[in-house]
Short mmCIF file of C-alpha atoms in Angstrom, two decimals:
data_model
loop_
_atom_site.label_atom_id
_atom_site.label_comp_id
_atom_site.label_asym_id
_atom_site.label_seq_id
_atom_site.Cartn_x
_atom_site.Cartn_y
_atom_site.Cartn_z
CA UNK A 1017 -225.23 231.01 -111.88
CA UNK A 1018 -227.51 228.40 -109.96
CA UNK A 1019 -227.88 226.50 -113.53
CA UNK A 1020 -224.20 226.05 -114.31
CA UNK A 1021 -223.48 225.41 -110.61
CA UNK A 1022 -225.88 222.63 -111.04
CA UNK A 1023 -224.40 221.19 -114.48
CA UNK A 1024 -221.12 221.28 -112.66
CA UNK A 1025 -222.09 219.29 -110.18
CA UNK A 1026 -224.03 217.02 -111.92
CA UNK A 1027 -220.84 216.72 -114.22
CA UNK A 1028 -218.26 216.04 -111.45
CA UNK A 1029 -221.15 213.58 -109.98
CA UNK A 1030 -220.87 211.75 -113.44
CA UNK A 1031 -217.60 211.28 -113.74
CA UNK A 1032 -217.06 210.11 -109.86
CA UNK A 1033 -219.61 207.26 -110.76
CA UNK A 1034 -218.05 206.62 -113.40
CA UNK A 1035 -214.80 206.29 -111.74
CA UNK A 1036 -216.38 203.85 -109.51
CA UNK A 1037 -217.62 201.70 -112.21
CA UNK A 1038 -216.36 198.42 -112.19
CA UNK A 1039 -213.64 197.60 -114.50
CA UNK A 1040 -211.44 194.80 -116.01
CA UNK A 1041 -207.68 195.07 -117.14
CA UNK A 1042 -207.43 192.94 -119.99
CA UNK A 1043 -203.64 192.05 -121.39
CA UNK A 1044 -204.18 192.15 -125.10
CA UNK A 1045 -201.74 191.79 -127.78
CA UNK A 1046 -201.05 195.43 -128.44
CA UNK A 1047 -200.56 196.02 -124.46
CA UNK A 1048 -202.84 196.20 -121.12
CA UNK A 1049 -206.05 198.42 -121.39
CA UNK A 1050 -208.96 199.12 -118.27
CA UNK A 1051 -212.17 198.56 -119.73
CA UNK A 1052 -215.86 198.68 -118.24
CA UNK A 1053 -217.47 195.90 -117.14
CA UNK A 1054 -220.95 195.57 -119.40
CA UNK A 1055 -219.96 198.50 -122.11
CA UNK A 1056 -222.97 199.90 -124.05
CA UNK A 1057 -221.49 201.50 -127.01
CA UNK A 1058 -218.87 199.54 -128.98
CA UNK A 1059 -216.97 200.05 -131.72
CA UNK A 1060 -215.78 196.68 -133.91
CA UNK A 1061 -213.28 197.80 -136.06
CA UNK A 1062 -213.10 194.95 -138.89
CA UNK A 1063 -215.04 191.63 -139.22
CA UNK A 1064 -212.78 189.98 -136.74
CA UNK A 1065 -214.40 191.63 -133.96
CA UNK A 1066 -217.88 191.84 -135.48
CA UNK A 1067 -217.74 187.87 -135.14
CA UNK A 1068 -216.04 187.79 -131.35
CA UNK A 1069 -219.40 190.35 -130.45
CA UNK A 1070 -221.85 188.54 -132.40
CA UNK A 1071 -220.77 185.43 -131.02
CA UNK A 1072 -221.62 186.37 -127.49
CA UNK A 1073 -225.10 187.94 -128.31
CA UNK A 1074 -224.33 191.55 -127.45
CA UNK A 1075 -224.43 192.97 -130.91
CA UNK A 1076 -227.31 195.47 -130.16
CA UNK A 1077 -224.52 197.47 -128.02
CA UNK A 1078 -222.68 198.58 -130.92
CA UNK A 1079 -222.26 202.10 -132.01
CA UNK A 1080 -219.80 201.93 -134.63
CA UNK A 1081 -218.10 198.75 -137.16
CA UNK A 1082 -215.35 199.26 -139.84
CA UNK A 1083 -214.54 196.53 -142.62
CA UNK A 1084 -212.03 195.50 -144.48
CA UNK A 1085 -214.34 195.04 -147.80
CA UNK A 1086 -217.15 197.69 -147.17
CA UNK A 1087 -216.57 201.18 -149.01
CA UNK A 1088 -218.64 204.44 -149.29
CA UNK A 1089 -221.07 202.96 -152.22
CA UNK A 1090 -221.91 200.62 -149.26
CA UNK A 1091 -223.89 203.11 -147.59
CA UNK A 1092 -226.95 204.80 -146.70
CA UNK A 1093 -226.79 208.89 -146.39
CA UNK A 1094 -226.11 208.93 -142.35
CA UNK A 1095 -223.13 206.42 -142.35
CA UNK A 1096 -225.07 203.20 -142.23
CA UNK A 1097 -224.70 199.76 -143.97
CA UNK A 1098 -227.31 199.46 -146.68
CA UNK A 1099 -229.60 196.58 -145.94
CA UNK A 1100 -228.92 195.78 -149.27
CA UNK A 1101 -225.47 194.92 -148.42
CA UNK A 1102 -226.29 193.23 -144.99
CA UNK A 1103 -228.95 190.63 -146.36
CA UNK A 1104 -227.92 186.99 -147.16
CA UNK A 1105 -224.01 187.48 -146.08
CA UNK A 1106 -222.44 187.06 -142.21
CA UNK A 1107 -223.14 190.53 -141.30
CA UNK A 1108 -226.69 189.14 -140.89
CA UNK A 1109 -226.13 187.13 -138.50
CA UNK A 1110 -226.36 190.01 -135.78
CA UNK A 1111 -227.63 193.39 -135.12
CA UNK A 1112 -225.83 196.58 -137.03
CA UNK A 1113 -229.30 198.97 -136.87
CA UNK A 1114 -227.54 200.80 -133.68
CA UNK A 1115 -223.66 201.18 -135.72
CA UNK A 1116 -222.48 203.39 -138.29
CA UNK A 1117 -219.57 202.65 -140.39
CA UNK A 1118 -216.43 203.80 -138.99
CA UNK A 1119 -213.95 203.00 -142.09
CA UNK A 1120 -211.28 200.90 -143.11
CA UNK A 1121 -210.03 198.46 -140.81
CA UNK A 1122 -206.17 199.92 -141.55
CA UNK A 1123 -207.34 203.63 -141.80
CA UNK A 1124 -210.51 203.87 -139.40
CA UNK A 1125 -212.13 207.36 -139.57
CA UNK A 1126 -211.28 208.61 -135.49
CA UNK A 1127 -213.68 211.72 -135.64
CA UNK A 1128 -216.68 209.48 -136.44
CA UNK A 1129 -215.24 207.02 -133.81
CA UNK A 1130 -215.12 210.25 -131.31
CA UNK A 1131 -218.39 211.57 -132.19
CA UNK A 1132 -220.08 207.90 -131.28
CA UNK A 1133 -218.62 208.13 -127.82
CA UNK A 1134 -217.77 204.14 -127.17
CA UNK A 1135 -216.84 202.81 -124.45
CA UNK A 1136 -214.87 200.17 -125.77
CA UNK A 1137 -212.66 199.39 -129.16
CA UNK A 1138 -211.93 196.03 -130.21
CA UNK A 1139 -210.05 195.52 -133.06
CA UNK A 1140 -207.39 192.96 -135.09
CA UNK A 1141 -204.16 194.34 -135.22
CA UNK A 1142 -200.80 192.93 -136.79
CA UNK A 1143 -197.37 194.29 -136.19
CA UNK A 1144 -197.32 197.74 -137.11
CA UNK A 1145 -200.64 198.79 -137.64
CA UNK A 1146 -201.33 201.79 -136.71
CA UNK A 1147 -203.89 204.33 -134.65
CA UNK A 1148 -203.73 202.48 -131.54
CA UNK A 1149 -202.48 205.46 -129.27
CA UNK A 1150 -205.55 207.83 -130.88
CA UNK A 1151 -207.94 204.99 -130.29
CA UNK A 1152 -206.67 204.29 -126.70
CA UNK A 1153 -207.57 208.05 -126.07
CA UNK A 1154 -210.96 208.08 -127.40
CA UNK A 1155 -211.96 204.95 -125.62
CA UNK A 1156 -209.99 201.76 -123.96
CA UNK A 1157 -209.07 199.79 -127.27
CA UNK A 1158 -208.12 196.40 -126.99
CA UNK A 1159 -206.85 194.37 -130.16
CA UNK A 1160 -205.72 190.54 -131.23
CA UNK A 1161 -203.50 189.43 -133.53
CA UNK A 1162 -203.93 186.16 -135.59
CA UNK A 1163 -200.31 185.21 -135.05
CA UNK A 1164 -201.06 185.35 -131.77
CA UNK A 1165 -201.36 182.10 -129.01
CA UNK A 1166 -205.14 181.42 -129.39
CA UNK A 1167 -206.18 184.24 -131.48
CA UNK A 1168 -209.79 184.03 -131.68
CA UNK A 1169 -209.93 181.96 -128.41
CA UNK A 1170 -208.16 184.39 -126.92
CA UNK A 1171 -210.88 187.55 -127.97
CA UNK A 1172 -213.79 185.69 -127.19
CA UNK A 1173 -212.84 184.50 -123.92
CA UNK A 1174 -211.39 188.12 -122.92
CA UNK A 1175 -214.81 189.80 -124.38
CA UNK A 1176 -216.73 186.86 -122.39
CA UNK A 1177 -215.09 187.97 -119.43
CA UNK A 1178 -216.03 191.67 -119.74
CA UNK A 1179 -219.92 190.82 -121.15
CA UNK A 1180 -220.24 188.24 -118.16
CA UNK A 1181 -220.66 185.65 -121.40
CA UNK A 1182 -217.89 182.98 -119.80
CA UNK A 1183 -220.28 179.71 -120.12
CA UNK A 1184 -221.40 181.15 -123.31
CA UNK A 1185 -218.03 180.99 -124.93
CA UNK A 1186 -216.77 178.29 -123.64
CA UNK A 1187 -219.91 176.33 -125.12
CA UNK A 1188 -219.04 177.44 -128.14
CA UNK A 1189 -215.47 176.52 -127.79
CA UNK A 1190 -216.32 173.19 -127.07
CA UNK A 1191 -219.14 172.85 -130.38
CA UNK A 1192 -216.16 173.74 -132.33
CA UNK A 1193 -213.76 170.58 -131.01
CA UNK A 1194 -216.78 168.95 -131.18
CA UNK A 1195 -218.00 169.93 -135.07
CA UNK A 1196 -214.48 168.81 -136.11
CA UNK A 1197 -214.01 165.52 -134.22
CA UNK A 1198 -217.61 164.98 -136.32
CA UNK A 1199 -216.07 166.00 -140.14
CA UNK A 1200 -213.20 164.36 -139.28
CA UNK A 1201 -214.63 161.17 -138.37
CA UNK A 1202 -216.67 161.38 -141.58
CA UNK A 1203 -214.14 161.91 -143.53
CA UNK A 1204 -212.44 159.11 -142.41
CA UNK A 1205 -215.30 156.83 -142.76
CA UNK A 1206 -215.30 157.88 -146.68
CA UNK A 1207 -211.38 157.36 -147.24
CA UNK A 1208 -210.45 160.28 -147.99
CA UNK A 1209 -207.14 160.64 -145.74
CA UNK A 1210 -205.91 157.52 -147.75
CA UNK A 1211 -205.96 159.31 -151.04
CA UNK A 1212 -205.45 162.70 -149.40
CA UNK A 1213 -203.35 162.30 -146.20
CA UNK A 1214 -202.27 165.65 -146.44
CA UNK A 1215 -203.91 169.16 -147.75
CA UNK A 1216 -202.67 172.80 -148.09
CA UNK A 1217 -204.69 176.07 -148.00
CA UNK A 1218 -204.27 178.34 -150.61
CA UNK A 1219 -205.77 182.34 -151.27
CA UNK A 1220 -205.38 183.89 -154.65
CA UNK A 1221 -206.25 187.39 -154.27
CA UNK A 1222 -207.45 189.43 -157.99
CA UNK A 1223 -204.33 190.70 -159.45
CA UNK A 1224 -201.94 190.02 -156.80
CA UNK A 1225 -200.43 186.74 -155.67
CA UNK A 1226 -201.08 183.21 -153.89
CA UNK A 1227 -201.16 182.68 -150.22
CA UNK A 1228 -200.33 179.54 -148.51
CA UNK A 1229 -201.77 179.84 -145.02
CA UNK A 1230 -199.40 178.40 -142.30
CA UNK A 1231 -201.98 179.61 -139.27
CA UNK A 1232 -205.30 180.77 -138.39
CA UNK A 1233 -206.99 181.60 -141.66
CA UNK A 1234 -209.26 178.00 -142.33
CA UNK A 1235 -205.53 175.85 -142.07
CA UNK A 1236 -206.36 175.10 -138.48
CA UNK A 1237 -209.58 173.88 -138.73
CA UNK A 1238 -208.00 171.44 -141.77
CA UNK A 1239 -206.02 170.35 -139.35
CA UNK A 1240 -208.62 169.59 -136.66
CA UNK A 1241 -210.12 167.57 -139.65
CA UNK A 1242 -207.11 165.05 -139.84
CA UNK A 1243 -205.40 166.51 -142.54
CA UNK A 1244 -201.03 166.68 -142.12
CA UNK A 1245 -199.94 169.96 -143.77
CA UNK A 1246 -198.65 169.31 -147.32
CA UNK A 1247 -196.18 172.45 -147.73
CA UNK A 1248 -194.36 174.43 -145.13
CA UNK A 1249 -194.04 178.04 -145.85
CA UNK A 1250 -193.04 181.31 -144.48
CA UNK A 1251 -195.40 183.00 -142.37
CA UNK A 1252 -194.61 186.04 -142.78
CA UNK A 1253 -197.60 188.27 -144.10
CA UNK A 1254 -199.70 189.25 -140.91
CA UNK A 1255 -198.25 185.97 -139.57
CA UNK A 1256 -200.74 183.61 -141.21
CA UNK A 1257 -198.86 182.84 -144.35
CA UNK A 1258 -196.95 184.15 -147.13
CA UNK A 1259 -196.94 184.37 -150.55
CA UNK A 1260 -196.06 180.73 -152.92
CA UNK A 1261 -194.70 180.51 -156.13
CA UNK A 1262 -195.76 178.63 -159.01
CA UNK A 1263 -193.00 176.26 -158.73
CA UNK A 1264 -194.05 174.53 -155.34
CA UNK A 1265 -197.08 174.57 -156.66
CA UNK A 1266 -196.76 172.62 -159.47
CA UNK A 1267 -194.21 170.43 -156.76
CA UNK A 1268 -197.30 169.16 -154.33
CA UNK A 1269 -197.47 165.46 -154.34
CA UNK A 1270 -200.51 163.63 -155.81
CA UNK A 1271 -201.61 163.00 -152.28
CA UNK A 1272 -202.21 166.47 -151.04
CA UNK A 1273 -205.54 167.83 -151.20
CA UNK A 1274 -205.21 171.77 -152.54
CA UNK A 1275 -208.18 173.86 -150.64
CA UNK A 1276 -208.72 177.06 -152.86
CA UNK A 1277 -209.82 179.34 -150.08
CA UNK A 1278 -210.07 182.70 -151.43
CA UNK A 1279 -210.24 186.27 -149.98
CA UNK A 1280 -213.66 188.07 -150.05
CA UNK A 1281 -214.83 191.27 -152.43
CA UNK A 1282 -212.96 192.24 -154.85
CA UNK A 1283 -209.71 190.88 -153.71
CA UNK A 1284 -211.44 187.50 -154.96
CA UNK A 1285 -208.93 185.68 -157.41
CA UNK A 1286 -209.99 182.13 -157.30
CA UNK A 1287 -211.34 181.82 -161.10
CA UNK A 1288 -208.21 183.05 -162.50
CA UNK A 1289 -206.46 181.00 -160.61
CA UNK A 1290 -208.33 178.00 -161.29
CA UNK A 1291 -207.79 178.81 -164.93
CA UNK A 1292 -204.16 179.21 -165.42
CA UNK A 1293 -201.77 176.70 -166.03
CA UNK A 1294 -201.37 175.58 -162.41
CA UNK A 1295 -204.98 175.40 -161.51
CA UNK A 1296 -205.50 173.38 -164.30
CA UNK A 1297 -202.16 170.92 -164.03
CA UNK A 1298 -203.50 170.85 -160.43
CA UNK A 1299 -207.60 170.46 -160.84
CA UNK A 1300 -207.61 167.10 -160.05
CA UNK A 1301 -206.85 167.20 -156.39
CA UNK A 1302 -208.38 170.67 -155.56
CA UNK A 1303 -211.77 171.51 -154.06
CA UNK A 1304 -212.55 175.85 -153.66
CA UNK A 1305 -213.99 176.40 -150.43
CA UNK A 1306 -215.54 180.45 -150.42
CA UNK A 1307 -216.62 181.50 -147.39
CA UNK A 1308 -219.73 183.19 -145.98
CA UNK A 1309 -219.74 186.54 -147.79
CA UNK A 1310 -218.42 189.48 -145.21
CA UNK A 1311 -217.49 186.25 -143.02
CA UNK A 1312 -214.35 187.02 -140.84
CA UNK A 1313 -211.39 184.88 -141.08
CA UNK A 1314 -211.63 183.13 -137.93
CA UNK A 1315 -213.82 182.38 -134.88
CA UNK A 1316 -216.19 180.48 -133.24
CA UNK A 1317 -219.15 181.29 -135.73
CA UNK A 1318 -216.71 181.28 -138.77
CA UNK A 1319 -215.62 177.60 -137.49
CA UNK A 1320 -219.01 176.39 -136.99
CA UNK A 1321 -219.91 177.20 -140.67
CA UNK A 1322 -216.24 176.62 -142.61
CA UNK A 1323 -215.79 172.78 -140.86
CA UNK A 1324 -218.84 170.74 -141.67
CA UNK A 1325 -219.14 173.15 -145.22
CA UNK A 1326 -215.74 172.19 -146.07
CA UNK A 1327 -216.08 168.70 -144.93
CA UNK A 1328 -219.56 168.89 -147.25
CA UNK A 1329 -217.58 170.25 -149.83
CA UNK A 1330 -214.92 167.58 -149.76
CA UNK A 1331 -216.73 164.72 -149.61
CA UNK A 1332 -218.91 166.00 -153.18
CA UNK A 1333 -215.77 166.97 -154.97
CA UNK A 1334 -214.35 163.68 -154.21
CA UNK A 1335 -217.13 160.66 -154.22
#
């Protein structure tokens, strides 16, 4: 009786301090959520939010990370990422030893996400998606989508805020204006803008369609390079694009630069694409960009690689 009168009150002591706790309410773009300040167990749910927490050096707090790419042969027998899979691609870049997979981004396993007990959820979301009412109970869950006003801006300076990391992200805000205003000015200095004045960013995806990317996804960085766009499209797939027919293809001027920037894994359709009709009426003014293997879409890390690469890239395929 003494014992469980004890537990009780150690229990109700517990939960009073962590009432007390302090606490941020962060307006997200799925809603408003209370989150502890200086969380120790966090869940990224997708890449996205892998890259926000490495960013801001506090990878060693999470507990659990889903992917859009990784799958069960990824694993080791207690839920893990095999090294393996880690080694040489941008999940390297920070500390998973501490997280177990968690699932698919769009279908994210909640009773491993329960049994990890997080503190906070951080996710990428898109109209529609799903699970944000069971994640909300399990933990506060905040998530950003890439159509929305400063995306990754927006997560990293929200995350800053709750890590205490504020200078830290705005540093790296600033080294990404900064490594930019550099590729630009170097591609400027070789010429390029007067043969290529204006670019487009396309994704083939394996078996599936092309992508012109309107926002976010590598198109704004272009654009921070000097480039005009060379297409307008429909955004409307996640916000960031839409799908582009062969036809307006085949209708770019000579003067716009076509960036192959294709999807990661197995969604990876860039040699086909490069080999069809198009790519090849079109091979002349194209340059393939692939990212960082596992690499996010977006953020400050993503930026800091994709700019001077692409620039890199440009400058080669062009001389």
């Amino acid at each position: 009786m003494l014992r469980r009168t004890l537990l009780t009150t150690l229990a109700l002591a517990s939960a009073s301090l962590a009432a007390q706790a302090p606490t941020l309410t962060l307006t997200h773009d799925e809603g408003t959520a209370t989150v502890p300040l200086q969380p120790k167990r966090v869940v990224a749910l997708d890449e996205e939010a892998l890259g926000w927490i490495y960013a801001l050096g506090v990878s060693p707090r999470l507990v659990g990370v889903g992917s859009a790419v990784l799958g069960p042969g990824d694993l080791t027998p207690d839920g893990r990422i095999k090294p393996e899979r880690i080694r040489g691609t941008f999940l390297a870049r920070g500390d998973l030893s501490g997280a177990k997979f968690v699932g698919n981004w769009t279908q994210p396993n909640l009773e491993t996400i329960l049994a990890l007990k997080p503190d906070l959820i951080v996710r990428a979301t898109w109209q529609g998606n799903g699970h944000y009412a069971q994640l909300s109970r399990i933990a506060p869950t905040v998530g950003y989508s890439e159509q929305g006003s400063g995306y990754w801006k927006k997560g990293l300076r929200d995350l800053a805020r709750v890590f205490g990391k504020q200078e830290q992200a705005e540093k790296l805000i600033r080294q990404v204006a900064d490594t930019n205003r550099a590729g630009a000015r170097a591609l400027q200095a070789a010429g390029v803008f007067r043969r290529y004045p204006r670019a487009v960013v396309i994704s083939p995806f394996k078996g599936g369609g092309t992508y012109l990317y309107t926002r976010t996804r590598l198109i704004e960085d272009v654009r921070a390079l000097g480039f005009k766009d060379g297409l307008k499209g429909d955004a409307n797939v996640l916000g960031v694009g839409g799908v582009i027919s062969d036809e307006a293809l085949l209708g770019l001027s000579r003067d716009t630069l076509v960036i192959v920037f294709p999807p990661g894994g197995q969604y990876n359709g860039a040699q086909d694409f490069l080999q069809s009709a198009v790519g090849q009426r079109l091979k002349g003014q194209t340059v393939l960009y692939t990212q960082e293997a596992n690499s996010p879409w977006a953020g400050p890390l993503v930026s800091l690689r994709d700019s001077p690469a692409l620039t890199k890239a440009i400058l080669e395929t062009l001389k």
